[in-house]
mmCIF file of C-alpha atoms in Angstrom:
data_model
loop_
_atom_site.group_PDB
_atom_site.id
_atom_site.type_symbol
_atom_site.label_atom_id
_atom_site.label_comp_id
_atom_site.label_asym_id
_atom_site.label_seq_id
_atom_site.Cartn_x
_atom_site.Cartn_y
_atom_site.Cartn_z
ATOM 1 C CA UNK A 527 -10.677 -11.071 -22.583
ATOM 2 C CA UNK A 528 -11.045 -8.398 -19.452
ATOM 3 C CA UNK A 529 -11.240 -10.674 -16.998
ATOM 4 C CA UNK A 530 -8.049 -12.965 -18.310
ATOM 5 C CA UNK A 531 -6.142 -8.946 -18.664
ATOM 6 C CA UNK A 532 -7.526 -8.324 -14.999
ATOM 7 C CA UNK A 533 -6.113 -11.318 -13.514
ATOM 8 C CA UNK A 534 -2.582 -10.834 -15.556
ATOM 9 C CA UNK A 535 -2.800 -7.559 -14.049
ATOM 10 C CA UNK A 536 -2.867 -8.606 -10.444
ATOM 11 C CA UNK A 537 -0.468 -10.764 -11.260
ATOM 12 C CA UNK A 538 2.241 -8.463 -12.618
ATOM 13 C CA UNK A 539 1.373 -5.545 -10.089
ATOM 14 C CA UNK A 540 2.495 -8.363 -6.758
ATOM 15 C CA UNK A 541 5.311 -9.551 -9.232
ATOM 16 C CA UNK A 542 6.681 -6.166 -9.250
ATOM 17 C CA UNK A 543 6.056 -5.254 -5.503
ATOM 18 C CA UNK A 544 8.089 -8.169 -4.652
ATOM 19 C CA UNK A 545 10.992 -7.347 -7.437
ATOM 20 C CA UNK A 546 11.048 -3.711 -6.397
ATOM 21 C CA UNK A 547 11.580 -4.987 -2.637
ATOM 22 C CA UNK A 548 13.899 -7.181 -3.709
ATOM 23 C CA UNK A 549 16.411 -4.577 -4.711
ATOM 24 C CA UNK A 550 19.571 -3.427 -2.595
ATOM 25 C CA UNK A 551 19.375 -0.300 -1.107
ATOM 26 C CA UNK A 552 20.892 2.913 -2.569
ATOM 27 C CA UNK A 553 21.166 5.255 0.454
ATOM 28 C CA UNK A 554 19.762 6.421 3.590
ATOM 29 C CA UNK A 555 16.199 6.112 3.232
ATOM 30 C CA UNK A 556 13.934 3.680 4.778
ATOM 31 C CA UNK A 557 16.178 0.942 3.721
ATOM 32 C CA UNK A 558 18.716 1.750 6.419
ATOM 33 C CA UNK A 559 16.183 1.292 9.260
ATOM 34 C CA UNK A 560 15.736 -2.149 8.414
ATOM 35 C CA UNK A 561 19.379 -3.356 8.089
ATOM 36 C CA UNK A 562 20.194 -1.997 4.568
ATOM 37 C CA UNK A 563 23.136 0.579 5.516
ATOM 38 C CA UNK A 564 25.371 -2.282 5.540
ATOM 39 C CA UNK A 565 27.867 -1.762 2.864
ATOM 40 C CA UNK A 566 29.780 -4.432 1.238
ATOM 41 C CA UNK A 567 33.270 -3.565 -0.093
ATOM 42 C CA UNK A 568 32.605 -5.093 -3.638
ATOM 43 C CA UNK A 569 32.196 -2.187 -5.773
ATOM 44 C CA UNK A 570 29.974 -2.511 -8.850
ATOM 45 C CA UNK A 571 26.858 -4.441 -9.056
ATOM 46 C CA UNK A 572 26.758 -7.806 -8.983
ATOM 47 C CA UNK A 573 25.349 -10.443 -12.011
ATOM 48 C CA UNK A 574 22.743 -10.967 -9.881
ATOM 49 C CA UNK A 575 21.706 -7.496 -8.972
ATOM 50 C CA UNK A 576 21.764 -6.906 -13.124
ATOM 51 C CA UNK A 577 19.502 -9.718 -13.730
ATOM 52 C CA UNK A 578 16.967 -8.164 -10.903
ATOM 53 C CA UNK A 579 17.402 -5.152 -12.879
ATOM 54 C CA UNK A 580 16.500 -6.616 -16.279
ATOM 55 C CA UNK A 581 13.233 -8.719 -14.934
ATOM 56 C CA UNK A 582 12.028 -5.513 -13.143
ATOM 57 C CA UNK A 583 11.599 -3.936 -16.174
ATOM 58 C CA UNK A 584 10.515 -6.434 -18.426
ATOM 59 C CA UNK A 585 7.754 -7.273 -15.376
ATOM 60 C CA UNK A 586 6.799 -3.491 -15.295
ATOM 61 C CA UNK A 587 6.827 -3.207 -19.037
ATOM 62 C CA UNK A 588 4.263 -6.280 -19.294
ATOM 63 C CA UNK A 589 1.977 -4.521 -16.414
ATOM 64 C CA UNK A 590 2.116 -1.318 -18.232
ATOM 65 C CA UNK A 591 1.139 -2.981 -21.481
ATOM 66 C CA UNK A 592 -1.673 -5.238 -19.060
ATOM 67 C CA UNK A 593 -2.909 -1.831 -18.415
ATOM 68 C CA UNK A 594 -3.021 -0.532 -22.072
ATOM 69 C CA UNK A 595 -5.022 -3.119 -23.301
ATOM 70 C CA UNK A 596 -7.416 -3.199 -20.313
ATOM 71 C CA UNK A 597 -7.834 0.490 -21.501
ATOM 72 C CA UNK A 598 -8.543 -0.266 -24.739
ATOM 73 C CA UNK A 599 -10.775 -3.248 -24.090
ATOM 74 C CA UNK A 600 -12.719 -1.207 -21.736
ATOM 75 C CA UNK A 601 -13.422 1.441 -24.167
ATOM 76 C CA UNK A 602 -14.160 -0.148 -27.430
ATOM 77 C CA UNK A 603 -16.762 -2.506 -25.005
ATOM 78 C CA UNK A 604 -18.563 0.843 -23.802
#
């Protein structure tokens, strides 16, 4: 059981990392250094950006739930 949640935690961590890196840069920072400073003329966020936000939040919640479940399992096994 602990092994399964540990593997799920690793997978969710990698997915969360990739999803956060896929987001569009919002201002001057490291994103500008790599060409993220180009602003499009379209105002507001697109449907794809909103869906990416939703998926990122869902994966973040699953990641957090895995951490909580692993903590409970580790505490009960000792």
